[in-house]
Amino acid sequence: MKNIKILGKLKEALVSVLPVTLLILLFNFIFDPMETGDLINFLVGAALLIVGMSLYTLGSETSIEPVGGMIGSRVTQTRKLPLILFVCFVIGVIVTIAEPDLTVLATQVAAIPNAVLIGVVAVGVGLFMLIATLRIVLKIELKWVLLFFYAVMFVLAAFVPADFLPLAFDSGGVTTGPITVPFIMAFGIGISSVLGGKQSQDSSFGMIGISSIGPIIAVLILGMFFHPEVTESSSQTLTFVQAFPEYLKEVALALAPIVLFFLLFDLISLRLPFKTLAKILVGILYTYLGLTLFLTGANVGFLPAGSHIGAAIVGTNKWILIPIGALIGAVLILAEPAVHVLNKQVEEITDGIIKRKTMLAVLSVSMAVAIALSMLRVVTGISIWWIILPGYAIALGLTFFVPKVFTGIAFDSGGVASGAMTAAFLLPFAMGATEAVGGSIMTDAFGVVAFVAMTPLVSIQILGLVYRLRTIKSGRAAQEFAAMLAAEGQVIELTSAPDDLRRPHVHAPKLNELREKRKAQIRKLQEKRKVQIRKLQGKFKRRDGNRPSGGKQE
């Protein structure tokens, strides 16, 4: 059974990574081919991505997700608010420090020591995880929390140097990567299942979205005291032999606090059976090996390729950077491991109403738009304000018109889309293109992660708006259908209809199913009546045939 699962995950990973690999190879040969060594590294990196993603997704399903859910539900069952908030803060800090994407971003900024930047961002995530939990406890609607803290964020941004803004907005995206996403999502679902009440489905989403605000505010405050500089890009790249031990060590240090916290929590509270505990530990091992292979492949194989291709495209014609970037972004989202985790949980929590394929298609379009906007900034050098401010205004405005669950999913998706591949390929792609254009890396290249995190907020909520409009149409059709059934003389029970209509994003397909079922019943009744009429007609004909011929004589 486990071999079948591994083969299934390998197939999923192959389908995810192969399109972007072939696309990058195509652009490589069209513009300026890479050196043989870099090309071989890229191909080996793609193979490591496939194996690493398959092991990671398998391990995440059997370890990080159940661990997060169990800790979230168990600590909430104590009903001790100080303990719940303390655990939320500690988990937020631990999983953020464990996130490899944050380390990649920190190494690009020379003026701020890595430990300071990572520490400030981790505290920001911890505090806002605490706020996200309070929202669930106090039954506060997600949109009001988002409106308040985004207002605070933009007020702070007005007092920060312009060249620091892209870094601040990027920090919110990179903190939600392959380690934090499954754990925080499962933790939030565990809490909402205990405290969410009737609105537990709506409360299950939004924790990642709120947690992503914390790093942005923290880095904006940090920007008032530091002047950012970007490290010069080095021509020396690590080989796989050099990089693999480094990432083995890095991922081990990243996962160690989570594993130790879980083992301590299990010893004190959970006391899981040995078989369950062993299964979780094996899953953590899969996660460890998978994430190590994935990061090695992404950073050794894809990072140099991104920088090279970005510069090569600009050397031909800088304006074609926009459509090519959009195309790369549309297929690169398939290779983000955390995206598949999110889509799986969305499909499960919504009972299959929101399909994985639908989510992936919408996120793919979002990614294309985000990279197109990023490349527009690289080419023209326009300020990030011209895109970020209207983008978030539209996203926050949509929260008043879409079902609550879509708002939560949208703001969670924003953090999830900007994962490992964004940091390992798209950021170097933007930096290489910016250097070739002669722009500023700090103001023009940084910001790509921010756009990737912003566009899903709009696109997923537009999907929610479409669902709502369909539901209104389905609701009217259901009422018309009920009237039609009544006209047919059939007695029907519609006591569940108002409840269905109150939850349009969940029950619209069920209303359609009910409508088709009723239509089938009507067809059967009509056929039955036709048979009865034919029988009666035959009976009358036989009666008329048996009458005496002189029966009508006067």
Coordinates of C-alpha atoms in Angstrom, one line a residue:
M1 CA 0.0 0.0 0.0
K2 CA 2.8 2.4 0.9
N3 CA 4.6 1.6 -2.4
I4 CA 1.4 2.5 -4.3
K5 CA 1.2 5.8 -2.4
I6 CA 4.8 6.7 -3.2
L7 CA 4.2 5.9 -6.9
G8 CA 1.1 8.1 -6.8
K9 CA 3.0 11.0 -5.3
L10 CA 5.8 10.5 -7.8
K11 CA 3.3 10.8 -10.6
E12 CA 1.7 13.9 -9.1
A13 CA 5.2 15.5 -8.7
L14 CA 6.2 14.6 -12.3
V15 CA 3.0 16.3 -13.6
S16 CA 3.8 19.3 -11.5
V17 CA 7.5 19.8 -12.3
L18 CA 7.7 18.6 -15.9
P19 CA 5.9 21.6 -17.5
V20 CA 8.0 24.3 -16.0
T21 CA 11.2 22.3 -16.7
L22 CA 10.3 21.9 -20.4
L23 CA 9.3 25.6 -20.6
I24 CA 12.6 26.8 -19.1
L25 CA 14.6 24.5 -21.4
L26 CA 12.7 25.9 -24.4
F27 CA 13.5 29.5 -23.4
N28 CA 17.1 28.5 -22.7
F29 CA 17.7 27.3 -26.2
I30 CA 15.7 30.1 -27.9
F31 CA 17.6 33.0 -26.2
D32 CA 21.1 32.3 -24.7
P33 CA 21.9 28.7 -23.9
M34 CA 23.4 28.0 -20.5
E35 CA 26.8 26.5 -20.2
T36 CA 26.9 22.7 -20.2
G37 CA 27.6 22.5 -16.5
D38 CA 24.7 24.8 -15.5
L39 CA 22.4 22.9 -17.9
I40 CA 23.3 19.5 -16.3
N41 CA 22.7 21.1 -12.9
F42 CA 19.3 22.3 -14.0
L43 CA 18.2 18.8 -15.2
V44 CA 19.5 17.1 -12.1
G45 CA 17.8 19.8 -10.0
A46 CA 14.5 19.0 -11.8
A47 CA 14.9 15.3 -11.0
L48 CA 15.6 16.1 -7.3
L49 CA 12.5 18.4 -7.3
I50 CA 10.3 15.5 -8.5
V51 CA 11.6 13.0 -5.9
G52 CA 11.7 15.6 -3.1
M53 CA 8.2 16.8 -3.7
S54 CA 6.8 13.3 -3.7
L55 CA 8.5 12.4 -0.4
Y56 CA 7.6 15.8 1.1
T57 CA 3.8 15.6 0.3
L58 CA 3.7 12.0 1.5
G59 CA 5.5 12.9 4.7
S60 CA 3.5 16.0 5.3
E61 CA 0.2 14.1 5.1
T62 CA 1.3 11.5 7.7
S63 CA 3.2 13.8 10.1
I64 CA 3.1 17.6 10.0
E65 CA -0.6 17.9 9.2
P66 CA -1.9 15.4 11.9
V67 CA 0.6 16.8 14.5
G68 CA -0.6 20.3 13.9
G69 CA -4.3 19.3 14.1
M70 CA -3.8 17.2 17.3
I71 CA -1.9 20.0 19.1
G72 CA -4.4 22.6 18.0
S73 CA -7.5 20.6 19.1
R74 CA -6.0 19.3 22.4
V75 CA -4.7 22.6 23.7
T76 CA -8.0 24.2 22.8
Q77 CA -10.0 21.5 24.7
T78 CA -8.3 22.7 27.9
R79 CA -10.4 26.0 27.6
K80 CA -7.6 27.9 29.2
L81 CA -7.1 31.0 27.1
P82 CA -3.7 32.0 28.4
L83 CA -2.3 28.5 27.6
I84 CA -3.9 28.5 24.1
L85 CA -2.4 31.9 23.3
F86 CA 1.0 31.0 24.7
V87 CA 1.2 27.8 22.6
C88 CA 0.1 29.7 19.5
F89 CA 2.9 32.3 20.0
V90 CA 5.5 29.6 20.6
I91 CA 4.5 27.6 17.6
G92 CA 4.4 30.7 15.4
V93 CA 8.0 31.5 16.3
I94 CA 9.3 28.0 16.0
V95 CA 7.8 27.2 12.6
T96 CA 8.9 30.6 11.2
I97 CA 12.5 30.1 12.3
A98 CA 12.3 26.6 10.7
E99 CA 11.2 28.1 7.3
P100 CA 14.1 27.8 4.7
D101 CA 12.6 30.5 2.4
L102 CA 13.1 33.1 5.1
T103 CA 16.8 32.3 5.3
V104 CA 17.1 32.7 1.5
L105 CA 15.6 36.2 1.7
A106 CA 17.7 37.2 4.7
T107 CA 21.0 36.4 2.9
Q108 CA 20.1 38.9 0.2
V109 CA 20.0 41.9 2.6
A110 CA 23.4 42.9 3.8
A111 CA 22.5 45.8 6.2
I112 CA 20.4 43.7 8.5
P113 CA 22.0 40.7 10.3
N114 CA 20.4 37.4 9.4
A115 CA 19.6 36.6 13.1
V116 CA 17.9 40.0 13.6
L117 CA 15.7 39.8 10.5
I118 CA 14.7 36.2 11.1
G119 CA 14.0 36.9 14.8
V120 CA 11.9 39.9 14.1
V121 CA 9.9 38.1 11.4
A122 CA 9.4 35.1 13.7
V123 CA 8.1 37.2 16.6
G124 CA 5.7 39.0 14.1
V125 CA 4.3 35.6 13.0
G126 CA 3.9 34.4 16.6
L127 CA 2.0 37.5 17.6
F128 CA -0.3 37.4 14.7
M129 CA -1.0 33.7 15.1
L130 CA -2.1 34.7 18.6
I131 CA -4.4 37.3 17.1
A132 CA -5.7 34.8 14.6
T133 CA -6.6 32.4 17.4
L134 CA -8.3 35.2 19.4
R135 CA -10.4 35.9 16.3
I136 CA -11.7 32.4 16.4
V137 CA -12.3 32.4 20.1
L138 CA -14.2 35.8 20.0
K139 CA -16.1 34.9 16.8
I140 CA -14.9 38.0 15.0
E141 CA -15.4 38.1 11.3
L142 CA -12.1 37.8 9.3
K143 CA -12.7 40.8 7.1
W144 CA -12.7 43.2 10.1
V145 CA -9.4 41.9 11.4
L146 CA -7.9 42.1 7.9
L147 CA -9.2 45.7 7.4
F148 CA -7.8 46.9 10.7
F149 CA -4.3 45.5 10.4
Y150 CA -3.9 46.2 6.7
A151 CA -4.8 49.9 7.5
V152 CA -2.1 49.8 10.3
M153 CA 0.4 48.3 7.8
F154 CA -0.2 51.0 5.1
V155 CA 0.1 53.8 7.7
L156 CA 3.5 52.4 8.8
A157 CA 4.6 52.0 5.2
A158 CA 4.1 55.7 4.7
F159 CA 7.0 56.4 7.2
V160 CA 9.4 53.8 5.8
P161 CA 12.1 54.5 3.1
A162 CA 10.7 53.6 -0.4
D163 CA 13.5 51.2 -1.1
F164 CA 12.6 49.2 2.0
L165 CA 9.0 48.6 1.1
P166 CA 9.5 45.7 -1.4
L167 CA 11.6 43.8 1.1
A168 CA 8.9 44.3 3.8
F169 CA 6.1 43.0 1.6
D170 CA 8.2 40.1 0.4
S171 CA 8.9 39.0 4.0
G172 CA 5.1 38.3 4.4
G173 CA 5.2 35.9 1.5
V174 CA 8.3 33.9 2.2
T175 CA 7.3 33.1 5.8
T176 CA 4.6 30.8 4.6
G177 CA 6.5 28.0 2.9
P178 CA 6.6 24.2 2.9
I179 CA 7.1 23.8 6.7
T180 CA 4.8 26.5 8.0
V181 CA 1.8 26.0 5.7
P182 CA 0.8 22.4 6.6
F183 CA 1.5 22.9 10.3
I184 CA -0.3 26.3 10.7
M185 CA -3.3 25.2 8.6
A186 CA -3.7 22.0 10.5
F187 CA -3.3 23.9 13.8
G188 CA -6.0 26.4 12.8
I189 CA -8.4 23.6 11.7
G190 CA -7.8 21.9 15.0
I191 CA -8.6 25.0 17.0
S192 CA -11.7 25.9 14.9
S193 CA -13.1 22.4 15.1
V194 CA -13.3 22.9 18.9
L195 CA -14.1 26.6 19.2
G196 CA -15.5 27.5 15.8
G197 CA -19.0 26.3 16.6
K198 CA -21.5 26.5 13.7
Q199 CA -19.0 28.6 11.7
S200 CA -16.1 26.1 12.1
Q201 CA -15.8 25.8 8.3
D202 CA -15.4 29.6 7.9
S203 CA -13.0 29.7 10.9
S204 CA -10.8 26.9 9.5
F205 CA -9.2 29.3 7.0
G206 CA -7.6 32.7 7.6
M207 CA -4.9 31.9 10.1
I208 CA -2.1 31.9 7.4
G209 CA -3.6 35.1 6.0
I210 CA -3.5 36.9 9.3
S211 CA -0.1 35.4 10.2
S212 CA 1.4 36.8 6.9
I213 CA 0.6 40.4 8.1
G214 CA 2.8 40.1 11.1
P215 CA 6.2 39.8 9.2
I216 CA 5.3 42.8 7.0
I217 CA 4.5 45.1 10.0
A218 CA 7.6 43.8 11.9
V219 CA 9.9 44.5 9.0
L220 CA 8.3 47.9 8.3
I221 CA 9.1 48.8 12.0
L222 CA 12.6 47.4 11.5
G223 CA 13.0 49.6 8.4
M224 CA 12.8 52.7 10.5
F225 CA 16.1 51.8 12.1
F226 CA 18.1 50.1 9.2
H227 CA 19.0 51.2 5.7
P228 CA 18.8 48.2 3.4
E229 CA 21.5 47.0 1.0
V230 CA 21.6 44.0 -1.2
T231 CA 24.5 41.6 -1.4
E232 CA 26.3 41.4 -4.7
S233 CA 25.3 38.4 -6.6
S234 CA 28.1 35.9 -6.6
S235 CA 29.2 34.0 -9.7
Q236 CA 30.2 31.0 -7.7
T237 CA 27.5 28.4 -7.3
L238 CA 27.5 25.4 -5.1
T239 CA 27.6 21.9 -6.6
F240 CA 25.2 19.2 -5.5
V241 CA 28.0 17.5 -3.5
Q242 CA 28.6 20.7 -1.6
A243 CA 24.9 21.7 -1.2
F244 CA 23.3 18.4 -0.2
P245 CA 25.1 18.2 3.2
E246 CA 24.4 21.9 3.8
Y247 CA 20.7 21.4 3.3
L248 CA 20.7 18.2 5.3
K249 CA 22.0 20.2 8.2
E250 CA 19.7 23.2 7.5
V251 CA 16.5 21.2 7.3
A252 CA 17.4 19.1 10.4
L253 CA 17.9 22.3 12.4
A254 CA 14.6 23.6 11.0
L255 CA 12.5 20.5 11.9
A256 CA 14.2 19.8 15.2
P257 CA 12.3 22.4 17.3
I258 CA 9.0 21.2 15.8
V259 CA 9.8 17.5 16.5
L260 CA 11.0 18.3 20.1
F261 CA 7.9 20.4 20.8
F262 CA 5.6 17.6 19.5
L263 CA 7.4 14.8 21.5
L264 CA 7.2 17.0 24.7
F265 CA 3.5 17.7 24.0
D266 CA 2.9 14.0 23.4
L267 CA 4.6 13.1 26.7
I268 CA 2.6 15.6 28.7
S269 CA -0.8 15.5 27.0
L270 CA -1.4 13.4 23.9
R271 CA 0.2 10.0 25.0
L272 CA -0.3 8.5 21.5
P273 CA -0.1 4.7 21.0
F274 CA 3.3 3.5 19.9
K275 CA 2.1 2.5 16.5
T276 CA 0.6 6.0 15.8
L277 CA 3.7 7.7 17.1
A278 CA 6.0 5.5 15.0
K279 CA 3.9 6.3 11.9
I280 CA 4.3 10.1 12.6
L281 CA 8.0 9.8 13.1
V282 CA 8.4 7.9 9.8
G283 CA 6.4 10.7 8.1
I284 CA 8.7 13.3 9.6
L285 CA 11.7 11.3 8.1
Y286 CA 10.0 11.4 4.7
T287 CA 9.4 15.2 5.1
Y288 CA 13.0 15.7 6.1
L289 CA 14.5 13.8 3.1
G290 CA 11.9 15.2 0.7
L291 CA 12.5 18.8 1.7
T292 CA 16.3 18.4 1.6
L293 CA 16.2 17.0 -1.9
F294 CA 13.7 19.7 -3.0
L295 CA 15.7 22.6 -1.7
T296 CA 18.9 21.2 -3.1
G297 CA 17.4 20.9 -6.5
A298 CA 15.7 24.3 -6.4
N299 CA 18.7 26.3 -5.2
V300 CA 21.5 24.5 -7.1
G301 CA 19.6 23.7 -10.3
F302 CA 16.9 26.4 -10.7
L303 CA 18.4 29.5 -9.0
P304 CA 21.3 30.0 -11.5
A305 CA 19.0 29.1 -14.4
G306 CA 16.5 31.8 -13.2
S307 CA 19.2 34.5 -13.1
H308 CA 20.7 33.5 -16.5
I309 CA 17.3 33.4 -18.4
G310 CA 16.1 36.7 -16.9
A311 CA 19.2 38.4 -18.2
A312 CA 19.2 36.6 -21.5
I313 CA 15.6 37.6 -22.3
V314 CA 16.3 41.3 -21.6
G315 CA 19.3 41.1 -23.9
T316 CA 16.9 40.2 -26.8
N317 CA 14.0 42.6 -26.0
K318 CA 13.2 43.8 -22.5
W319 CA 9.4 44.1 -23.3
I320 CA 8.9 40.4 -24.0
L321 CA 10.0 39.8 -20.5
I322 CA 6.4 40.6 -19.4
P323 CA 4.5 37.8 -21.4
I324 CA 7.3 35.3 -20.9
G325 CA 7.4 36.0 -17.2
A326 CA 3.6 35.5 -17.1
L327 CA 3.9 32.2 -18.9
I328 CA 6.7 30.9 -16.6
G329 CA 4.7 32.0 -13.5
A330 CA 1.5 30.2 -14.7
V331 CA 3.3 26.8 -14.8
L332 CA 5.7 27.4 -11.9
I333 CA 2.9 27.4 -9.4
L334 CA 2.4 23.7 -10.2
A335 CA 5.8 23.0 -8.7
E336 CA 5.0 24.7 -5.3
P337 CA 4.6 21.9 -2.8
A338 CA 2.7 23.9 -0.2
V339 CA 0.1 24.8 -2.9
H340 CA -0.9 21.1 -3.2
V341 CA -1.2 20.8 0.6
L342 CA -3.6 23.8 0.6
N343 CA -5.7 22.6 -2.3
K344 CA -6.1 19.2 -0.7
Q345 CA -7.3 20.7 2.6
V346 CA -9.6 23.1 0.8
E347 CA -11.2 20.2 -1.1
E348 CA -11.6 18.1 2.1
I349 CA -13.0 20.9 4.3
T350 CA -15.5 22.1 1.7
D351 CA -16.7 18.5 1.1
G352 CA -15.4 18.6 -2.5
I353 CA -17.4 21.7 -3.5
I354 CA -14.2 23.6 -4.3
K355 CA -12.1 21.2 -6.3
R356 CA -8.3 21.0 -6.3
K357 CA -8.2 21.5 -10.1
T358 CA -10.3 24.7 -9.8
M359 CA -8.1 26.1 -7.1
L360 CA -4.9 25.2 -9.1
A361 CA -6.3 26.9 -12.2
V362 CA -7.2 30.1 -10.4
L363 CA -3.8 30.2 -8.7
S364 CA -2.1 29.6 -12.0
V365 CA -3.9 32.7 -13.5
S366 CA -3.0 34.7 -10.3
M367 CA 0.7 33.7 -10.6
A368 CA 0.7 34.8 -14.3
V369 CA -0.7 38.2 -13.5
A370 CA 1.7 38.6 -10.5
I371 CA 4.8 37.9 -12.6
A372 CA 3.6 40.1 -15.5
L373 CA 3.2 43.0 -13.0
S374 CA 6.6 42.3 -11.5
M375 CA 8.3 42.3 -14.9
L376 CA 6.5 45.5 -15.7
R377 CA 8.2 47.1 -12.7
V378 CA 11.5 45.7 -13.8
V379 CA 11.2 47.2 -17.2
T380 CA 9.7 50.5 -16.3
G381 CA 10.9 51.0 -12.7
I382 CA 7.5 52.2 -11.5
S383 CA 6.9 52.4 -7.7
I384 CA 5.5 49.3 -5.9
W385 CA 2.8 51.7 -4.5
W386 CA 1.0 51.9 -7.8
I387 CA 0.3 48.2 -7.8
I388 CA 0.2 47.2 -4.1
L389 CA -2.2 49.9 -2.9
P390 CA -5.0 49.3 -5.5
G391 CA -4.5 45.5 -5.4
Y392 CA -5.1 45.3 -1.7
A393 CA -7.9 47.8 -1.9
I394 CA -9.7 45.6 -4.4
A395 CA -9.0 42.5 -2.3
L396 CA -10.3 44.1 1.0
G397 CA -13.4 45.5 -0.8
L398 CA -14.3 42.1 -2.2
T399 CA -14.5 40.7 1.4
F400 CA -17.9 42.4 1.7
F401 CA -19.4 40.6 -1.3
V402 CA -18.2 37.0 -1.2
P403 CA -19.0 34.1 1.2
K404 CA -16.8 34.1 4.3
V405 CA -15.1 30.8 3.5
F406 CA -13.7 32.2 0.2
T407 CA -12.2 35.2 2.0
G408 CA -10.3 32.9 4.4
I409 CA -9.1 30.6 1.5
A410 CA -8.1 33.7 -0.6
F411 CA -5.9 35.2 2.1
D412 CA -4.4 31.8 3.0
S413 CA -3.6 31.2 -0.7
G414 CA -1.7 34.5 -0.9
G415 CA 0.9 33.3 1.5
V416 CA 1.0 29.7 0.2
A417 CA 1.6 30.7 -3.5
S418 CA 4.8 32.5 -2.6
G419 CA 6.8 29.5 -1.6
A420 CA 10.1 27.8 -2.2
M421 CA 10.1 28.0 -6.0
T422 CA 9.3 31.7 -5.9
A423 CA 12.3 32.4 -3.7
A424 CA 14.6 29.9 -5.6
F425 CA 13.6 30.8 -9.3
L426 CA 11.4 33.9 -9.7
L427 CA 13.4 36.2 -7.4
P428 CA 16.7 35.4 -9.1
F429 CA 14.9 35.7 -12.5
A430 CA 13.8 39.2 -11.5
M431 CA 17.2 40.1 -10.1
G432 CA 19.0 38.9 -13.3
A433 CA 16.6 40.8 -15.5
T434 CA 17.0 44.0 -13.3
E435 CA 20.7 43.8 -13.5
A436 CA 20.5 43.5 -17.3
V437 CA 18.1 46.5 -17.6
G438 CA 20.4 48.5 -15.3
G439 CA 17.7 49.0 -12.6
S440 CA 17.9 48.8 -8.8
I441 CA 17.6 45.3 -7.3
M442 CA 16.3 46.6 -4.0
T443 CA 13.4 48.7 -5.5
D444 CA 12.7 46.8 -8.8
A445 CA 13.6 43.1 -8.3
F446 CA 12.3 42.8 -4.7
G447 CA 8.5 42.9 -4.7
V448 CA 7.9 39.9 -6.9
V449 CA 7.1 37.7 -3.8
A450 CA 4.7 40.4 -2.7
F451 CA 2.8 40.4 -6.0
V452 CA 2.6 36.6 -5.9
A453 CA 1.1 36.9 -2.4
M454 CA -1.3 39.6 -3.4
T455 CA -3.0 38.4 -6.7
P456 CA -4.7 35.3 -5.2
L457 CA -6.5 37.5 -2.7
V458 CA -8.4 39.0 -5.6
S459 CA -8.7 35.9 -7.9
I460 CA -10.0 33.5 -5.2
Q461 CA -12.6 36.0 -4.0
I462 CA -13.7 36.5 -7.6
L463 CA -14.2 32.8 -7.7
G464 CA -16.3 33.1 -4.6
L465 CA -18.3 35.9 -6.2
V466 CA -19.0 33.6 -9.2
Y467 CA -20.2 30.8 -6.8
R468 CA -22.4 33.3 -5.0
L469 CA -24.1 34.4 -8.3
R470 CA -24.6 30.8 -9.3
T471 CA -26.1 30.1 -6.0
I472 CA -28.6 32.9 -6.3
K473 CA -29.5 31.6 -9.7
S474 CA -29.8 28.0 -8.3
G475 CA -31.9 29.3 -5.4
R476 CA -34.4 31.0 -7.8
A477 CA -34.4 27.9 -10.0
A478 CA -35.2 25.7 -6.9
Q479 CA -38.1 27.9 -6.0
E480 CA -39.4 27.9 -9.5
F481 CA -39.0 24.1 -9.6
A482 CA -40.9 23.8 -6.3
A483 CA -43.8 25.8 -7.9
M484 CA -43.7 23.5 -10.9
L485 CA -43.9 20.4 -8.8
A486 CA -46.8 21.9 -6.9
A487 CA -48.6 22.6 -10.2
E488 CA -48.1 18.9 -11.1
G489 CA -50.0 18.0 -7.9
Q490 CA -47.0 16.4 -6.2
V491 CA -46.7 17.0 -2.4
I492 CA -43.0 17.9 -1.6
E493 CA -41.0 18.6 1.5
L494 CA -38.9 21.8 1.3
T495 CA -37.9 22.2 4.9
S496 CA -34.2 22.0 4.1
A497 CA -34.3 24.6 1.3
P498 CA -33.8 27.7 3.5
D499 CA -30.8 26.2 5.2
D500 CA -29.4 25.2 1.9
L501 CA -29.8 28.8 0.6
R502 CA -28.1 30.2 3.7
R503 CA -24.9 28.2 2.8
P504 CA -24.7 28.9 -1.0
H505 CA -21.0 28.1 -1.3
V506 CA -21.5 24.6 0.0
H507 CA -24.9 23.5 -1.3
A508 CA -25.4 25.0 -4.8
P509 CA -24.4 21.7 -6.5
K510 CA -26.7 19.8 -4.1
L511 CA -29.6 22.0 -5.2
N512 CA -28.8 21.1 -8.8
E513 CA -28.7 17.5 -7.9
L514 CA -32.1 17.8 -6.1
R515 CA -33.5 19.6 -9.2
E516 CA -32.4 16.8 -11.5
K517 CA -33.8 14.2 -9.1
R518 CA -37.2 15.9 -9.0
K519 CA -37.2 16.2 -12.8
A520 CA -36.6 12.4 -13.1
Q521 CA -39.5 11.8 -10.6
I522 CA -41.8 14.0 -12.7
R523 CA -40.9 12.1 -15.9
K524 CA -41.7 8.8 -14.1
L525 CA -45.0 10.2 -12.9
Q526 CA -45.9 11.5 -16.4
E527 CA -45.0 8.1 -17.9
K528 CA -47.1 6.4 -15.3
R529 CA -50.1 8.7 -16.0
K530 CA -49.7 8.0 -19.7
V531 CA -49.9 4.3 -19.1
Q532 CA -52.9 4.7 -16.9
I533 CA -54.6 6.9 -19.6
R534 CA -53.9 4.3 -22.3
K535 CA -55.4 1.6 -20.1
L536 CA -58.5 3.6 -19.5
Q537 CA -58.8 4.4 -23.2
G538 CA -58.5 0.7 -24.0
K539 CA -61.1 -0.2 -21.5
F540 CA -63.6 2.3 -23.0
K541 CA -62.9 1.0 -26.5
R542 CA -63.7 -2.5 -25.4
R543 CA -66.8 -1.3 -23.6
D544 CA -68.0 0.5 -26.8
G545 CA -67.2 -2.6 -28.9
N546 CA -69.4 -4.8 -26.6
R547 CA -72.5 -2.6 -26.9
P548 CA -75.5 -3.9 -29.0
S549 CA -75.7 -2.4 -32.4
G550 CA -79.3 -1.2 -31.9
G551 CA -78.5 0.4 -28.6
K552 CA -78.9 3.9 -30.1
Q553 CA -82.1 3.4 -32.0
E554 CA -85.1 5.5 -31.0

